[in-house]
C-alpha cells in the first residue's frame, strides 16, 4: 500500500449536476437488475416460457375470436412483464437495499430522494423496454398480429408501471426484506393465475370475476387485450382502475415508506 | 477562513421510546482536526454521529455541522461531508470499483477512483461482488466511499471495528493523510489506542453524555495521578521517603521489595526518589513510570470497562 501525495484529499466538495447523478444511479440500478439471476427468471424467463407454452399448446381453452392463440396470450404476458419488473423485482431489490443500508447510505450522498426515485423509475422502464422488445419479437415469431393504437398501449403500460411501482415500494418500505421477498413472489404467482394473464377471467365463477376484474394486473391485461386483440380505442374502465391503484399505492408508499 | 467550529452540538437529547440514547450531550469539533468519540457500546456515539449526518432529528438541543442544520439544510450539507456507516450501505451484488465509481459520479470534483482503489488495496477485488468480499475489504470500501467526494469533514463510525492490526494501521494512515490535507474527521471508537494514536481531541461518552473532553495528553494527565514503581530491598523506611517527597504523594510496599508511589510523577520526583535511595544505600531496580491510559481515565470516570 503506497502513500499518496499530500494535497490529494484537499477539500473540493460539491454535488454533481442532478442529471448526471440520476443517470449514474439509473445505469447502476439497471445493471444490477440485469445481472441478478433470480430477477431475470421472473422478468424474462417466466414470461417468455408462458408466452411460448400457452400460445403453442392447448392447455386452456382461450377466447381467440378467430385469431391466433398468441393474440390472447401476448397482451397478458406483457402485463405480467410489467408486474414482474415494477412490482416483484422492484419490491425485492428495494427491500434488500433498505435492509443492507444502501438507501441509508445514499441518503447522506448528494443524490436527493426524488433523484433516487426518478432513477429507480428510469431503471424499471429500461428493463420493461427490453422485456417488451423481447416478448414482442417472440410473439411475432409465433404469428402475433396486434391491432390498435401504440400510444394507448404505451399509456396503459405507463399507468400500470406507476400502480405496480407504488405497490412494490409500499411493500419494500414497510415490511422486512425477507417478508417482502416471500410476499412479492406469492403475489406474483397469485396474480399470474388469477389476474387474467394467461387464464381467461371467464373461467372463474361470476362473483370471483367481479372482484378479480378490479386487480391491477387484470385491468392491465384486459386493457391491453382490448386494444391489441380487439383494436379498441382507449379502454376507460381499465385505465380508470389502474389510475386509482396508482394514486392510492403511490400516496401510501410516500406516506409509509421507511428508509431504514 | 472559518469563523465557527466544524461541528457544534449543544444540549443534544435523543430518545427512542422510553430509553434516552443521548442525554444532554455537548461536543465541539474544530476544523481540520481529528476528534475521537470514545465510549462503550450503547453510549450514544452512533446516535450522535447520525444526528450530525442528518439521519434523525434531535428531541432537544442544537446541532450545527459546517454552520448548517443537518436536517433543514441537508441538501447543502450532504455534498460537503463524507459518511462511513458502522456497517452496510453497499448493494450486495455490486463490485467494489463499480460502487466507488458510482459514488464518485455523484460529486463535482471526486478523487481519482483508480488511485483510491489502489491506495486502499482494493485492486485485487476485481469483479467480486460486495457480499463475497472479506470484512476488511468491505470496511475499506466503505471508507473509500466516505472520502471519494473530497469532503471538508468525514464521519467515520467505528472505522476499524473487526479489522486486523495491519488493516487498522492502513486506515489510521488514511485518517492522518486526510488531516494533513485539512479534512476534519469525527470518528467513533471503543479502542483507546486508536483515540490516543489519531485524535487531536477526545470526547469520552457514557450514557449519552460527554464525561470528559480534551486532548489525549490532557485527559491522561488530569485528575488522578500517575504511578512510579521500583524494586529495592524489602522494608525500606517509607516515612522517611515521604518526608523527602512533595505533599500528597503516596507510597506503599505492595509486596516485599516492590514499592509503588502515586502522585505527580515528573522528572523532579524521580530525581528525589533516586537521591533518597542513594542516601540510604538502596539500589533501586526496575524503575517504571506508569502513565494513565484513556482506558484508566474511562474506568475512573464511569466505573466501567470501555469494551464492555
XYZ file of C-alpha atoms in Angstrom:
568
model
C 0.000 0.000 0.000
C 1.712 3.170 -1.134
C 1.359 6.620 0.321
C -0.432 9.248 -1.628
C 0.764 12.734 -2.435
C -0.064 15.458 0.072
C -2.960 17.550 -1.117
C -4.802 14.686 -2.761
C -7.630 14.926 -0.268
C -7.743 18.730 -0.141
C -11.433 19.517 0.196
C -13.214 20.261 -3.065
C -16.800 19.494 -2.120
C -19.785 19.767 -4.393
C -22.610 17.737 -5.863
C -22.574 16.588 -9.461
C -25.329 18.090 -11.648
C -28.694 16.415 -10.880
C -28.973 14.944 -14.374
C -25.592 13.248 -14.079
C -26.386 11.840 -10.634
C -29.721 10.437 -11.792
C -28.229 8.978 -14.975
C -25.470 7.284 -12.959
C -27.948 5.916 -10.417
C -30.333 4.659 -13.119
C -27.471 2.987 -15.012
C -26.261 1.274 -11.822
C -29.756 0.035 -10.912
C -30.324 -1.195 -14.459
C -27.022 -3.117 -14.447
C -27.859 -4.659 -11.065
C -31.296 -5.751 -12.311
C -29.868 -7.320 -15.467
C -27.130 -9.090 -13.507
C -29.448 -10.597 -10.931
C -30.268 -14.194 -11.858
C -33.452 -14.650 -9.847
C -34.802 -11.353 -11.136
C -34.157 -12.375 -14.732
C -36.038 -15.585 -14.064
C -39.081 -13.542 -13.084
C -38.779 -10.792 -15.644
C -37.586 -12.669 -18.728
C -37.636 -16.446 -18.437
C -41.111 -16.988 -16.952
C -42.964 -14.525 -19.241
C -41.190 -15.935 -22.320
C -41.937 -19.536 -21.338
C -45.591 -18.727 -20.659
C -45.864 -16.925 -23.973
C -44.449 -19.864 -25.902
C -46.256 -22.524 -23.888
C -49.762 -21.034 -23.830
C -49.565 -19.849 -27.438
C -48.412 -23.175 -28.752
C -50.096 -25.764 -26.555
C -53.825 -26.099 -25.982
C -53.575 -26.100 -22.176
C -56.605 -23.915 -21.545
C -59.426 -23.037 -23.859
C -58.739 -19.442 -24.941
C -61.228 -16.955 -26.432
C -59.271 -16.309 -29.623
C -62.166 -14.824 -31.666
C -60.962 -16.352 -34.904
C -57.373 -15.168 -34.380
C -54.319 -16.996 -33.089
C -53.869 -18.135 -29.501
C -50.909 -15.758 -29.261
C -53.245 -12.804 -29.858
C -54.862 -13.593 -26.496
C -51.660 -14.611 -24.681
C -49.281 -11.803 -25.748
C -51.170 -8.876 -24.085
C -51.456 -10.869 -20.847
C -47.760 -11.696 -20.894
C -46.890 -8.023 -21.467
C -48.957 -7.183 -18.379
C -47.098 -9.924 -16.499
C -43.771 -8.444 -17.613
C -44.741 -5.070 -16.125
C -45.868 -6.816 -12.929
C -42.599 -8.750 -12.643
C -40.363 -5.696 -13.046
C -42.272 -2.798 -11.497
C -43.742 -4.792 -8.605
C -41.941 -8.033 -7.793
C -38.411 -7.141 -8.907
C -38.524 -3.631 -7.548
C -40.072 -4.660 -4.222
C -37.449 -7.338 -3.596
C -34.481 -5.231 -4.720
C -35.605 -2.169 -2.766
C -36.436 -4.260 0.303
C -32.892 -5.610 0.413
C -31.383 -2.200 -0.358
C -33.227 -0.935 2.683
C -32.148 -3.903 4.779
C -28.463 -3.572 3.767
C -28.403 0.177 4.425
C -27.956 1.120 0.759
C -30.885 3.535 0.904
C -29.496 4.938 4.142
C -26.023 5.420 2.697
C -27.360 7.074 -0.446
C -29.407 9.292 1.871
C -26.235 11.061 3.017
C -24.853 11.378 -0.518
C -25.669 14.395 -2.704
C -28.311 12.360 -4.577
C -31.699 13.665 -3.377
C -34.516 11.227 -2.628
C -36.567 12.404 -5.578
C -33.498 11.776 -7.727
C -33.184 8.240 -6.377
C -36.862 7.593 -7.104
C -36.536 9.054 -10.602
C -33.533 6.822 -11.236
C -35.361 3.738 -9.962
C -38.292 4.525 -12.242
C -35.948 5.003 -15.191
C -34.286 1.644 -14.471
C -37.692 -0.078 -14.258
C -38.769 1.486 -17.544
C -35.439 0.468 -19.083
C -35.969 -3.180 -18.124
C -39.550 -3.008 -19.397
C -38.429 -1.688 -22.784
C -36.115 -4.684 -23.096
C -38.892 -7.044 -21.969
C -41.440 -5.616 -24.414
C -38.932 -5.803 -27.262
C -38.031 -9.421 -26.477
C -41.593 -10.620 -25.840
C -42.927 -8.819 -28.920
C -40.247 -10.446 -31.073
C -41.147 -13.875 -29.694
C -44.881 -13.172 -30.153
C -44.372 -12.079 -33.746
C -42.430 -15.265 -34.367
C -45.460 -17.155 -33.027
C -47.752 -15.394 -35.506
C -48.956 -12.439 -33.411
C -50.924 -9.773 -35.286
C -51.561 -6.875 -32.869
C -54.242 -4.281 -33.549
C -54.931 -0.868 -32.070
C -53.055 2.290 -31.272
C -49.483 2.034 -29.947
C -49.843 5.242 -27.925
C -52.775 3.776 -25.976
C -50.714 0.647 -25.308
C -47.850 2.809 -24.034
C -50.252 4.790 -21.832
C -51.604 1.581 -20.276
C -48.075 0.285 -19.665
C -47.007 3.576 -18.034
C -50.027 3.795 -15.711
C -49.660 0.091 -14.918
C -45.996 0.656 -14.082
C -46.942 3.508 -11.752
C -49.515 1.325 -9.959
C -47.171 -1.655 -9.560
C -44.222 0.540 -8.534
C -46.356 2.134 -5.843
C -47.416 -1.270 -4.523
C -43.874 -2.646 -4.707
C -42.347 0.330 -2.903
C -45.114 0.273 -0.288
C -44.237 -3.350 0.453
C -40.459 -2.786 0.356
C -40.667 0.252 2.597
C -42.816 -1.250 5.317
C -42.063 -4.984 5.587
C -38.858 -6.800 6.497
C -36.777 -7.766 3.459
C -37.458 -11.489 3.894
C -41.201 -10.867 4.219
C -41.083 -8.704 1.104
C -39.240 -11.456 -0.774
C -41.854 -14.052 0.155
C -44.906 -11.826 -0.271
C -43.768 -10.322 -3.596
C -43.224 -13.772 -5.085
C -46.525 -15.068 -3.709
C -48.439 -12.103 -5.097
C -46.709 -12.627 -8.448
C -47.908 -16.239 -8.628
C -51.435 -15.440 -7.442
C -51.833 -12.594 -9.915
C -50.332 -14.731 -12.669
C -53.041 -17.361 -12.058
C -55.975 -15.179 -11.099
C -55.340 -11.925 -12.939
C -56.458 -12.853 -16.435
C -52.845 -13.088 -17.616
C -52.988 -16.482 -19.323
C -56.135 -17.950 -17.754
C -59.219 -16.141 -19.112
C -61.291 -14.471 -16.411
C -64.411 -16.247 -17.751
C -63.029 -19.475 -16.266
C -63.789 -18.177 -12.766
C -67.260 -18.009 -11.113
C -69.109 -14.748 -11.755
C -68.697 -13.491 -8.167
C -64.939 -14.057 -8.335
C -64.758 -12.377 -11.744
C -66.239 -9.170 -10.339
C -63.537 -8.985 -7.703
C -60.670 -10.178 -9.932
C -61.559 -7.552 -12.533
C -60.570 -4.881 -10.019
C -56.993 -6.207 -9.645
C -54.383 -4.022 -11.312
C -52.891 -6.877 -13.301
C -56.367 -7.846 -14.579
C -57.079 -4.260 -15.558
C -53.757 -4.049 -17.377
C -54.039 -7.377 -19.210
C -57.708 -6.797 -20.124
C -56.965 -3.247 -21.201
C -54.025 -4.357 -23.357
C -56.145 -7.178 -24.772
C -58.996 -4.805 -25.644
C -56.579 -2.694 -27.691
C -54.115 -5.250 -29.072
C -56.536 -8.153 -29.674
C -59.758 -6.316 -30.485
C -58.498 -2.952 -31.750
C -60.493 -0.956 -29.197
C -59.812 2.751 -28.560
C -58.996 3.839 -25.010
C -60.258 1.201 -22.515
C -61.515 3.760 -19.990
C -62.693 1.316 -17.330
C -59.365 -0.494 -17.137
C -57.430 2.773 -17.338
C -59.571 4.151 -14.509
C -58.918 1.089 -12.311
C -55.152 1.325 -12.943
C -55.118 5.072 -12.243
C -56.938 4.532 -8.953
C -54.405 1.866 -7.925
C -51.528 4.140 -8.942
C -52.808 7.106 -6.925
C -53.615 5.069 -3.817
C -50.415 2.980 -3.899
C -48.022 5.842 -4.612
C -49.660 8.019 -1.947
C -49.443 5.220 0.611
C -45.826 4.467 -0.358
C -44.868 8.122 0.020
C -46.628 8.232 3.375
C -45.449 4.957 4.936
C -42.066 4.214 3.312
C -39.349 3.874 5.961
C -35.829 4.434 4.653
C -34.061 2.460 7.403
C -11.339 31.340 6.962
C -13.910 29.652 9.166
C -15.495 31.558 11.989
C -17.273 28.643 13.562
C -16.281 25.164 14.557
C -16.873 22.309 12.129
C -19.335 20.655 14.481
C -21.191 22.345 17.315
C -23.517 20.190 19.374
C -25.172 21.673 22.455
C -27.579 20.025 24.859
C -28.390 17.223 22.419
C -31.144 14.861 23.559
C -32.470 11.868 21.624
C -34.993 9.365 22.948
C -36.189 6.123 21.426
C -39.451 5.239 23.093
C -38.707 5.026 26.793
C -34.913 4.959 26.535
C -32.772 8.057 26.318
C -29.912 7.365 23.900
C -28.375 10.827 24.110
C -28.900 12.842 27.258
C -27.681 16.436 27.067
C -24.530 15.934 25.001
C -22.200 18.820 24.142
C -19.456 18.498 21.558
C -17.318 20.929 19.592
C -15.093 19.792 16.740
C -12.583 22.270 15.315
C -11.985 22.474 11.585
C -9.352 20.170 10.186
C -8.862 18.181 13.374
C -9.423 14.558 14.241
C -11.898 14.099 17.064
C -12.497 10.685 18.561
C -15.800 9.966 20.246
C -14.862 7.210 22.646
C -17.232 5.087 24.647
C -18.679 1.639 25.194
C -21.445 0.140 23.096
C -24.740 1.859 23.757
C -23.136 5.098 24.948
C -24.892 7.129 22.249
C -21.940 7.519 19.866
C -23.696 6.325 16.728
C -26.894 8.210 17.518
C -24.907 11.431 17.951
C -22.963 10.952 14.733
C -26.096 10.050 12.770
C -27.838 13.180 14.010
C -24.838 15.189 12.745
C -25.204 13.401 9.393
C -28.857 14.439 9.199
C -30.322 10.957 9.599
C -32.533 11.849 12.539
C -33.873 14.884 14.298
C -32.835 15.718 17.857
C -35.543 15.778 20.519
C -33.807 18.745 22.131
C -30.632 20.779 21.733
C -28.931 22.335 18.737
C -26.665 20.758 16.149
C -24.661 22.686 13.564
C -22.346 20.969 11.102
C -20.221 23.296 8.965
C -22.585 26.008 10.218
C -25.654 24.211 8.834
C -28.631 22.426 10.359
C -28.123 18.808 9.227
C -31.850 18.225 8.618
C -33.172 21.607 7.437
C -30.036 22.358 5.363
C -29.347 18.741 4.438
C -29.198 19.333 0.693
C -26.472 21.954 1.169
C -24.598 19.925 3.769
C -24.520 16.457 2.164
C -22.101 17.284 -0.683
C -19.651 18.670 1.911
C -19.469 15.679 4.255
C -18.298 12.101 3.841
C -20.042 9.307 5.706
C -18.893 5.840 6.685
C -21.696 3.904 8.325
C -20.973 1.349 11.017
C -21.998 -1.397 8.608
C -23.579 -1.973 5.223
C -24.508 0.754 2.804
C -23.497 -1.152 -0.327
C -25.517 -3.204 -2.832
C -24.776 -6.903 -2.134
C -24.239 -7.626 -5.828
C -22.096 -4.615 -6.727
C -18.352 -4.762 -7.398
C -16.042 -2.637 -5.254
C -14.713 -0.492 -8.102
C -18.172 -0.142 -9.571
C -19.655 1.142 -6.299
C -16.797 3.572 -5.787
C -17.077 4.867 -9.346
C -20.774 5.340 -8.767
C -20.232 7.353 -5.592
C -17.631 9.441 -7.431
C -20.209 10.225 -10.126
C -22.416 11.885 -7.508
C -19.782 14.547 -6.714
C -18.476 17.522 -8.668
C -14.717 17.022 -8.115
C -14.158 13.438 -6.966
C -10.825 11.771 -6.309
C -9.313 9.570 -8.979
C -11.107 6.279 -8.394
C -8.363 4.024 -9.725
C -5.753 5.673 -7.491
C -8.033 5.356 -4.476
C -8.753 1.688 -5.234
C -5.028 1.106 -5.469
C -4.345 3.159 -2.345
C -6.748 1.102 -0.230
C -5.626 -2.229 -1.637
C -8.982 -2.928 -3.284
C -7.456 -3.539 -6.697
C -7.494 -7.294 -6.172
C -11.276 -7.310 -5.608
C -11.842 -7.066 -9.345
C -15.228 -8.447 -10.333
C -16.044 -9.936 -6.929
C -19.473 -8.996 -5.598
C -19.518 -6.944 -2.372
C -21.156 -9.725 -0.360
C -18.200 -12.018 -1.168
C -15.514 -9.540 -0.046
C -13.792 -10.054 3.301
C -14.880 -7.921 6.248
C -11.718 -5.858 5.929
C -12.266 -5.243 2.228
C -15.853 -4.198 2.901
C -14.655 -1.754 5.577
C -12.049 -0.262 3.255
C -14.634 0.185 0.508
C -16.948 1.989 2.941
C -14.034 4.224 3.956
C -13.205 4.961 0.321
C -16.850 5.858 -0.306
C -16.642 8.405 2.529
C -13.632 10.231 1.088
C -14.101 9.939 -2.696
C -16.213 13.127 -2.929
C -13.429 15.270 -1.403
C -15.443 16.377 1.613
C -14.487 19.016 4.167
C -15.464 16.772 7.035
C -15.826 12.999 7.353
C -17.783 10.991 9.911
C -16.368 7.511 10.411
C -18.461 5.252 12.630
C -16.137 2.606 14.079
C -13.890 2.569 11.006
C -11.589 -0.146 12.300
C -14.062 -2.446 14.056
C -13.188 -6.027 13.203
C -10.018 -5.187 11.262
C -6.717 -6.970 11.709
C -3.829 -4.833 13.062
C -2.337 -4.249 9.615
C -5.625 -3.049 8.141
C -6.185 -0.828 11.179
C -2.834 0.861 10.600
C -3.709 1.408 6.936
C -6.943 3.089 7.994
C -5.051 5.230 10.507
C -2.647 6.287 7.747
C -5.543 7.439 5.609
C -7.050 9.431 8.504
C -3.663 11.114 9.011
C -3.488 11.950 5.296
C -6.958 13.470 5.459
C -5.943 15.582 8.436
C -2.734 16.676 6.723
C -4.808 17.855 3.780
C -7.170 19.828 6.024
C -10.090 17.420 6.141
C -11.791 17.259 9.520
C -12.606 13.871 10.918
C -15.038 12.679 13.561
C -14.597 9.026 14.375
C -16.245 6.824 16.919
C -14.322 4.025 18.508
C -14.088 1.876 21.553
C -10.375 1.338 21.066
C -8.498 3.755 23.321
C -5.268 3.111 21.447
C -6.976 4.349 18.308
C -8.035 7.561 20.026
C -4.573 8.045 21.565
C -2.903 7.368 18.234
C -5.035 9.536 15.977
C -7.050 12.125 17.786
C -6.345 15.783 18.426
C -9.324 15.763 20.735
C -11.171 13.014 22.532
C -14.702 13.125 23.852
C -15.396 10.305 26.258
C -19.081 9.451 26.122
C -21.037 7.403 28.587
C -24.802 7.008 28.942
C -25.475 9.698 26.358
C -23.243 12.409 27.844
C -19.677 13.629 27.386
C -17.986 12.752 30.669
C -14.557 14.113 29.693
C -13.186 16.114 26.798
C -9.685 17.165 25.825
C -6.556 16.076 24.046
C -5.380 12.555 24.839
C -2.469 14.062 26.792
C -4.685 16.348 28.842
C -7.065 13.546 29.663
C -4.275 11.242 30.762
C -2.549 13.910 32.851
C -5.575 15.412 34.520
C -7.483 14.152 37.530
C -5.875 11.266 39.353
C -2.100 10.982 39.205
C 0.436 8.678 37.687
C 2.379 5.884 39.287
C 6.077 5.196 39.826
C 7.152 1.684 40.670
C 10.553 0.449 41.747
C 12.069 -2.512 43.482
C 14.633 -2.498 46.276
C 15.412 -4.423 49.398
C 12.327 -5.150 51.498
C 11.350 -2.993 54.444
C 12.527 0.457 53.370
C 11.596 3.361 55.639
C 8.778 4.837 53.559
C 8.016 7.533 56.168
C 11.484 8.928 55.565
C 10.992 8.761 51.792
C 7.653 10.545 52.028
C 9.229 13.386 54.027
C 11.527 13.989 51.034
C 8.664 13.967 48.526
C 6.094 16.678 47.773
C 2.870 16.651 49.765
C 0.021 14.438 48.510
C 2.439 11.834 47.235
C 1.618 8.333 48.420
C 3.954 5.389 48.904
C 3.413 1.765 49.773
C 5.217 -1.533 49.712
C 2.778 -3.601 47.697
C 4.834 -6.791 48.072
C 8.116 -7.349 49.907
C 10.645 -5.242 47.973
C 8.083 -3.899 45.498
C 7.222 -0.241 46.010
C 4.604 1.964 44.436
C 4.429 5.751 44.575
C 1.491 7.702 43.302
C 1.415 11.404 42.753
C 2.613 13.905 40.191
C 5.311 11.856 38.554
C 7.666 14.362 36.943
C 11.461 14.370 36.465
C 11.871 16.162 39.822
C 10.070 13.364 41.645
C 12.226 10.693 40.013
C 15.361 12.650 40.922
C 14.177 12.968 44.540
C 13.469 9.245 44.773
C 16.823 8.205 43.323
C 18.779 10.623 45.519
C 16.892 9.382 48.599
C 17.841 5.828 47.554
C 21.469 6.890 47.147
C 21.491 8.456 50.636
C 20.019 5.255 52.070
C 22.313 2.865 50.223
C 19.458 1.388 48.214
C 19.933 0.293 44.633
C 16.545 0.925 43.063
C 15.796 -1.683 40.450
C 13.217 -1.755 37.660
C 12.108 1.879 37.955
C 8.955 2.229 35.899
C 6.653 5.174 35.292
C 3.101 4.159 34.527
C 1.136 6.781 32.673
C -2.581 6.667 32.708
C -4.221 5.493 29.535
C -7.569 6.629 28.236
C -8.812 3.281 29.409
C -7.857 4.164 33.002
C -9.494 7.559 32.595
C -12.627 5.945 31.323
C -12.698 3.410 34.128
C -12.267 6.128 36.746
C -14.965 8.311 35.236
C -17.593 5.680 34.700
C -16.569 2.642 36.700
C -16.972 0.601 33.523
C -14.698 -1.231 31.171
C -14.541 0.529 27.821
C -15.004 -2.608 25.779
C -17.889 -3.980 27.791
